[in-house]
Amino acid sequence: MANKLISEIPLPKSIANVFSARNISTAKDALTLTEFELMELLDVGLTEVRSALSQISEIVAPPYQTALSLMEQRFQNEHLGGHFPTGLKGLDAALCGGIPFGVLTELIGPAGIGKTQFCLKLSLLASLPTNYGGLDGRVIYIDVESKFSSRRLLEIGLRSFPEIFQMKEMAQEMAGRILVLRPTSLAEFTQSLEQIKVSLLQKQVKMLVIDSMAALVSGEHEQGARRQQTLSWHISFIKSLAEFSRIPVVVTNQVRSRNHEDASRYSFQVQSRDGAIGTTMQYDSHLVAALGIQWAHAVTTRLVLEAKSGERFIKVAKSPISPPLAFPFHITSSGISLLSDDGKEVMGPEINAIHCQGHNEIINFGMEGLH
């Protein structure tokens, strides 16, 4: 709008002619000069200059928005974008419907905490007909660590939707909608992404699951800036897939042991109990996300799965629409289930802490170059 021509703005003809004669042709040309500079240049009075500037500003300046109009716009965008219900009532309510379409949702936590179980349940739900709350389409499941279990998938389906999965033909059809890819390297993964883009253009795929991105990157030999550059490209590509296809994209991330440099990188989650930044022994949690800060900024929703005080929790650690909440959960034959639909609000840096009491399978990739 700053480049809008003065001739296109309904100024009094006498003033418009003076602007033209002085080679002031765009709104930007006029608005970058002071009132007194314009008075001198145009040889007109202060009243005329102020009136002209007011008219130009009104035309080119973006209109103001009230808090109400912003809220209405957000609800409209959410309706167009949509959310995919997870089947976990309390979590879906907190996320205003479930996993958002068109952005990245991250599941992070230690090994064995339930990330893959969650992904299996989401994949199954997405493959279901719409009258069962599904997306009635295909799911691409990128299984980096070969943890995908078709047997477990069918068990979850049978326990959750017996009316569908007790019929052999229906069970086979639902399972056949989930396409599993197992890239053995980042290069193979990149090729898979290109193929996925074609499928998305053909409107065949309704959900993308990557389990896990951290395992792919950790297997590469590149370090430092080269590794960071590689990760940046994949972040951008995956985000673009989510945005143009408007489907839910779920990516799991692993954890690693904290090192001393993380005291500054993760200062929001490494405070000791007295509020000060302490040594490793003073940390309430000794784990951080394996993919680092750059990846953390790329995801829109982050769900932390952790174990603490003998219970497992799902925490809404990052969301533009939800307060920081924690829900206790357990894993049953039908998949992940919440023990309570009433989330407990988590205050301060604790929402970003990752605990694993009772879970010793901590993965340490030596991924210091990914921050």
Coordinates of N, CA, C and O in Angstrom, one line a residue, residues 151-259:
R151 N 0.2 -55.8 14.4 CA -0.5 -56.6 15.3 C -1.1 -55.7 16.4 O -2.2 -55.8 16.8
R152 N -0.3 -54.8 16.9 CA -0.7 -53.9 18.0 C -1.8 -52.9 17.4 O -2.8 -52.6 18.1
L153 N -1.6 -52.5 16.2 CA -2.6 -51.6 15.5 C -4.0 -52.3 15.5 O -5.0 -51.7 15.9
L154 N -4.0 -53.6 15.1 CA -5.3 -54.3 15.0 C -5.9 -54.6 16.4 O -7.1 -54.6 16.5
E155 N -5.0 -54.7 17.4 CA -5.5 -54.9 18.7 C -6.2 -53.7 19.2 O -7.3 -53.7 19.8
I156 N -5.5 -52.5 19.0 CA -6.2 -51.2 19.4 C -7.5 -51.1 18.7 O -8.5 -50.7 19.3
G157 N -7.5 -51.4 17.4 CA -8.8 -51.3 16.6 C -9.9 -52.2 17.1 O -11.0 -51.8 17.3
L158 N -9.5 -53.4 17.4 CA -10.5 -54.4 17.9 C -11.1 -54.0 19.2 O -12.3 -54.1 19.5
R159 N -10.2 -53.5 20.1 CA -10.7 -53.1 21.5 C -11.5 -51.8 21.4 O -12.4 -51.6 22.2
S160 N -11.1 -50.9 20.5 CA -11.7 -49.6 20.4 C -13.0 -49.6 19.5 O -14.0 -48.9 19.8
F161 N -12.9 -50.3 18.4 CA -14.0 -50.3 17.5 C -14.3 -51.8 17.0 O -14.1 -52.2 15.9
P162 N -14.8 -52.6 18.0 CA -15.1 -54.0 17.7 C -16.1 -54.2 16.5 O -15.9 -55.2 15.8
E163 N -17.0 -53.3 16.4 CA -18.0 -53.4 15.3 C -17.4 -53.3 13.9 O -18.0 -53.9 13.0
I164 N -16.2 -52.7 13.8 CA -15.5 -52.6 12.5 C -14.5 -53.8 12.4 O -14.5 -54.5 11.4
F165 N -13.7 -53.9 13.4 CA -12.5 -54.8 13.3 C -12.8 -56.3 13.6 O -11.9 -57.1 13.4
Q166 N -14.0 -56.6 14.0 CA -14.4 -58.0 14.1 C -14.8 -58.5 12.7 O -14.8 -59.8 12.6
M167 N -15.0 -57.6 11.8 CA -15.3 -58.1 10.4 C -13.9 -58.0 9.7 O -13.3 -57.0 9.5
K168 N -13.5 -59.2 9.2 CA -12.2 -59.3 8.6 C -12.0 -58.4 7.4 O -10.9 -57.8 7.3
E169 N -13.0 -58.3 6.5 CA -12.8 -57.4 5.4 C -12.6 -55.9 5.8 O -11.8 -55.2 5.2
M170 N -13.4 -55.5 6.7 CA -13.3 -54.1 7.2 C -12.0 -53.9 7.9 O -11.3 -52.8 7.7
A171 N -11.5 -54.8 8.7 CA -10.3 -54.7 9.4 C -9.1 -54.6 8.4 O -8.2 -53.8 8.5
Q172 N -9.2 -55.4 7.3 CA -8.1 -55.4 6.3 C -8.2 -54.0 5.5 O -7.1 -53.5 5.2
E173 N -9.4 -53.5 5.3 CA -9.5 -52.3 4.5 C -8.9 -51.1 5.4 O -8.1 -50.3 4.8
M174 N -9.2 -51.1 6.7 CA -8.7 -50.0 7.5 C -7.2 -50.1 7.6 O -6.5 -49.1 7.5
A175 N -6.7 -51.3 7.9 CA -5.2 -51.5 8.0 C -4.5 -51.2 6.7 O -3.4 -50.6 6.7
G176 N -5.2 -51.4 5.5 CA -4.6 -51.2 4.2 C -4.5 -49.7 3.9 O -3.8 -49.3 3.0
R177 N -5.2 -48.9 4.6 CA -5.1 -47.4 4.4 C -3.9 -46.8 5.1 O -3.6 -45.6 4.8
I178 N -3.2 -47.5 5.9 CA -2.0 -47.0 6.6 C -0.8 -47.5 5.9 O -0.5 -48.7 5.9
L179 N -0.1 -46.6 5.2 CA 1.1 -46.9 4.4 C 2.3 -46.6 5.2 O 2.6 -45.5 5.6
V180 N 3.1 -47.7 5.4 CA 4.3 -47.6 6.3 C 5.6 -47.5 5.4 O 5.8 -48.3 4.6
L181 N 6.4 -46.4 5.7 CA 7.6 -46.3 5.0 C 8.7 -46.4 6.1 O 8.6 -45.9 7.2
R182 N 9.9 -47.1 5.7 CA 10.9 -47.3 6.7 C 12.3 -46.8 6.0 O 13.1 -47.7 5.6
P183 N 12.5 -45.5 6.0 CA 13.8 -45.0 5.4 C 14.9 -45.4 6.3 O 14.8 -45.3 7.6
T184 N 16.0 -45.8 5.7 CA 17.2 -46.2 6.5 C 18.2 -45.0 6.6 O 19.2 -45.2 7.3
S185 N 18.0 -43.9 6.0 CA 18.9 -42.8 6.0 C 18.1 -41.5 5.8 O 17.0 -41.5 5.3
L186 N 18.8 -40.4 6.0 CA 18.2 -39.1 5.8 C 17.9 -38.9 4.3 O 16.9 -38.3 3.9
A187 N 18.8 -39.4 3.4 CA 18.7 -39.3 2.0 C 17.4 -40.1 1.5 O 16.6 -39.5 0.7
E188 N 17.2 -41.3 2.1 CA 15.9 -42.0 1.7 C 14.7 -41.3 2.2 O 13.7 -41.2 1.6
F189 N 14.8 -40.7 3.4 CA 13.7 -39.9 4.0 C 13.4 -38.7 3.1 O 12.2 -38.4 2.8
T190 N 14.4 -38.1 2.6 CA 14.2 -36.9 1.7 C 13.4 -37.4 0.4 O 12.5 -36.7 -0.1
Q191 N 13.8 -38.5 -0.1 CA 13.1 -39.0 -1.3 C 11.7 -39.4 -1.0 O 10.7 -39.1 -1.8
S192 N 11.4 -39.9 0.2 CA 10.1 -40.2 0.7 C 9.2 -39.0 0.7 O 8.0 -39.0 0.4
L193 N 9.8 -37.9 1.2 CA 9.1 -36.6 1.3 C 8.6 -36.1 0.0 O 7.5 -35.6 -0.2
E194 N 9.5 -36.3 -1.0 CA 9.1 -35.9 -2.4 C 7.9 -36.7 -2.9 O 7.0 -36.2 -3.6
Q195 N 7.9 -38.0 -2.6 CA 6.8 -38.9 -3.0 C 5.6 -38.6 -2.3 O 4.5 -38.6 -2.9
I196 N 5.7 -38.2 -1.0 CA 4.5 -37.9 -0.2 C 3.9 -36.6 -0.8 O 2.7 -36.5 -0.8
K197 N 4.7 -35.7 -1.2 CA 4.1 -34.4 -1.8 C 3.2 -34.7 -2.9 O 2.2 -34.1 -3.1
V198 N 3.6 -35.7 -3.8 CA 2.8 -36.0 -4.9 C 1.5 -36.6 -4.5 O 0.4 -36.3 -5.0
S199 N 1.5 -37.5 -3.4 CA 0.3 -38.1 -2.9 C -0.6 -37.1 -2.3 O -1.8 -37.1 -2.4
L200 N 0.0 -36.1 -1.6 CA -0.8 -35.0 -1.0 C -1.5 -34.2 -2.1 O -2.7 -33.7 -1.9
L201 N -0.8 -33.9 -3.2 CA -1.4 -33.2 -4.3 C -2.6 -33.9 -4.9 O -3.5 -33.3 -5.4
Q202 N -2.6 -35.2 -4.8 CA -3.7 -36.0 -5.4 C -4.8 -36.2 -4.3 O -5.7 -37.0 -4.6
K203 N -4.6 -35.6 -3.2 CA -5.6 -35.6 -2.1 C -5.9 -37.0 -1.6 O -7.0 -37.4 -1.1
Q204 N -4.9 -37.9 -1.6 CA -5.1 -39.3 -1.2 C -4.8 -39.4 0.3 O -5.3 -40.3 1.0
V205 N -3.9 -38.6 0.9 CA -3.4 -38.7 2.2 C -4.1 -37.7 3.2 O -4.2 -36.6 2.9
K206 N -4.5 -38.2 4.3 CA -5.2 -37.4 5.3 C -4.4 -37.1 6.6 O -4.8 -36.3 7.4
M207 N -3.3 -37.9 6.7 CA -2.5 -37.6 7.9 C -1.1 -38.1 7.6 O -0.9 -39.1 6.9
L208 N -0.1 -37.4 8.2 CA 1.3 -37.8 8.1 C 1.9 -37.9 9.5 O 1.8 -37.0 10.3
V209 N 2.5 -39.1 9.7 CA 3.2 -39.3 11.0 C 4.7 -39.7 10.7 O 5.0 -40.5 9.9
I210 N 5.5 -39.0 11.5 CA 7.0 -39.3 11.4 C 7.5 -39.7 12.7 O 7.5 -38.9 13.7
D211 N 7.9 -41.0 12.9 CA 8.2 -41.5 14.2 C 9.6 -42.3 14.0 O 9.6 -43.4 13.6
S212 N 10.7 -41.6 14.3 CA 10.8 -40.3 14.8 C 11.9 -39.5 14.0 O 12.8 -40.1 13.5
M213 N 11.7 -38.2 14.0 CA 12.6 -37.3 13.3 C 14.0 -37.3 13.9 O 15.1 -37.3 13.2
A214 N 14.1 -37.4 15.2 CA 15.3 -37.3 15.9 C 16.2 -38.5 15.6 O 17.4 -38.4 15.5
A215 N 15.6 -39.7 15.5 CA 16.4 -40.9 15.1 C 17.0 -40.8 13.8 O 18.1 -41.3 13.5
L216 N 16.3 -40.2 12.8 CA 16.8 -40.0 11.5 C 18.1 -39.1 11.5 O 19.1 -39.4 11.0
V217 N 17.9 -37.9 12.2 CA 19.0 -37.0 12.2 C 20.2 -37.5 13.0 O 21.4 -37.3 12.6
S218 N 20.0 -38.2 14.0 CA 21.0 -38.8 14.9 C 21.9 -39.8 14.2 O 23.1 -40.0 14.5
G219 N 21.3 -40.4 13.1 CA 22.1 -41.4 12.4 C 23.0 -40.9 11.4 O 23.8 -41.6 10.8
E220 N 23.0 -39.6 11.2 CA 23.9 -38.9 10.2 C 25.2 -38.6 10.8 O 25.3 -38.4 12.0
H221 N 26.3 -38.5 9.9 CA 27.6 -38.3 10.4 C 27.9 -36.8 10.4 O 29.0 -36.4 11.0
E222 N 27.1 -36.0 9.8 CA 27.4 -34.5 9.8 C 27.2 -34.0 11.2 O 26.4 -34.4 12.0
Q223 N 28.0 -32.9 11.5 CA 28.0 -32.3 12.8 C 27.9 -30.8 12.6 O 28.1 -30.3 11.5
G224 N 27.6 -30.1 13.7 CA 27.7 -28.7 13.7 C 26.8 -28.0 12.7 O 25.6 -28.3 12.5
A225 N 27.4 -27.0 12.0 CA 26.6 -26.2 11.1 C 26.0 -27.0 9.9 O 24.9 -26.7 9.5
R226 N 26.7 -28.0 9.4 CA 26.2 -28.8 8.3 C 25.0 -29.6 8.8 O 24.0 -29.7 8.0
R227 N 25.0 -30.1 10.0 CA 23.8 -30.9 10.5 C 22.6 -29.9 10.7 O 21.5 -30.2 10.4
Q228 N 23.0 -28.7 11.2 CA 21.9 -27.7 11.4 C 21.3 -27.3 10.1 O 20.1 -27.1 10.0
Q229 N 22.1 -27.1 9.1 CA 21.6 -26.8 7.7 C 20.7 -27.8 7.2 O 19.6 -27.5 6.6
T230 N 21.1 -29.1 7.3 CA 20.3 -30.2 6.9 C 18.9 -30.2 7.6 O 17.9 -30.4 7.0
L231 N 19.0 -30.1 8.9 CA 17.7 -30.1 9.7 C 16.8 -28.9 9.3 O 15.6 -29.1 9.1
S232 N 17.4 -27.8 9.0 CA 16.6 -26.6 8.6 C 15.8 -26.9 7.3 O 14.7 -26.5 7.2
W233 N 16.5 -27.5 6.4 CA 15.8 -27.8 5.1 C 14.6 -28.7 5.4 O 13.5 -28.5 4.8
H234 N 14.8 -29.7 6.2 CA 13.7 -30.7 6.4 C 12.6 -30.0 7.2 O 11.4 -30.3 7.0
I235 N 12.9 -29.2 8.2 CA 11.9 -28.5 8.9 C 11.0 -27.7 8.0 O 9.8 -27.7 8.0
S236 N 11.7 -26.9 7.1 CA 10.9 -26.1 6.1 C 10.1 -26.9 5.2 O 8.9 -26.6 4.9
F237 N 10.6 -28.0 4.7 CA 9.8 -28.9 3.8 C 8.6 -29.5 4.5 O 7.5 -29.5 3.9
I238 N 8.8 -30.0 5.7 CA 7.7 -30.7 6.4 C 6.6 -29.6 6.8 O 5.4 -29.9 6.6
K239 N 7.1 -28.4 7.2 CA 6.1 -27.4 7.5 C 5.3 -27.0 6.2 O 4.1 -26.8 6.3
S240 N 6.0 -26.9 5.1 CA 5.3 -26.6 3.8 C 4.3 -27.7 3.4 O 3.2 -27.4 2.9
L241 N 4.6 -28.9 3.7 CA 3.7 -30.0 3.4 C 2.4 -29.9 4.2 O 1.3 -30.0 3.7
A242 N 2.6 -29.5 5.5 CA 1.4 -29.4 6.4 C 0.6 -28.2 6.0 O -0.6 -28.3 5.9
E243 N 1.2 -27.1 5.6 CA 0.5 -25.9 5.3 C -0.3 -26.0 4.0 O -1.5 -25.6 3.9
F244 N 0.3 -26.6 2.9 CA -0.4 -26.6 1.6 C -1.4 -27.7 1.6 O -2.4 -27.6 0.9
S245 N -1.2 -28.8 2.3 CA -2.1 -29.9 2.3 C -3.3 -29.8 3.3 O -4.3 -30.4 3.2
R246 N -3.0 -29.0 4.4 CA -4.0 -28.8 5.4 C -4.4 -30.1 6.1 O -5.6 -30.4 6.3
I247 N -3.4 -30.9 6.4 CA -3.7 -32.2 7.1 C -2.9 -32.1 8.4 O -1.9 -31.4 8.6
P248 N -3.3 -32.9 9.4 CA -2.5 -33.0 10.6 C -1.2 -33.7 10.4 O -1.2 -34.8 9.7
V249 N -0.1 -33.1 10.8 CA 1.2 -33.7 10.7 C 1.8 -33.9 12.1 O 1.9 -33.0 12.9
V250 N 2.0 -35.2 12.5 CA 2.5 -35.5 13.8 C 3.9 -36.1 13.8 O 4.2 -37.0 13.0
V251 N 4.8 -35.5 14.5 CA 6.2 -35.9 14.5 C 6.6 -36.2 15.9 O 6.4 -35.4 16.9
T252 N 7.3 -37.3 16.1 CA 7.8 -37.6 17.5 C 9.3 -37.1 17.6 O 10.0 -37.1 16.6
N253 N 9.6 -36.7 18.8 CA 11.0 -36.3 19.1 C 11.5 -37.0 20.3 O 10.7 -37.3 21.2
Q254 N 12.7 -37.4 20.4 CA 13.3 -38.1 21.5 C 13.9 -37.1 22.5 O 13.9 -35.9 22.3
V255 N 14.4 -37.7 23.6 CA 15.1 -36.8 24.6 C 16.5 -37.3 24.7 O 16.9 -38.4 24.3
R256 N 17.3 -36.4 25.2 CA 18.7 -36.7 25.5 C 19.1 -36.1 26.8 O 18.4 -35.2 27.4
S257 N 20.2 -36.6 27.4 CA 20.7 -36.1 28.7 C 21.2 -34.6 28.5 O 21.8 -34.3 27.4
R258 N 20.9 -33.8 29.4 CA 21.4 -32.4 29.4 C 22.9 -32.3 29.6 O 23.5 -33.1 30.3
N259 N 23.5 -31.4 28.8 CA 24.9 -31.1 29.1 C 25.0 -29.7 29.7 O 24.0 -28.9 29.8

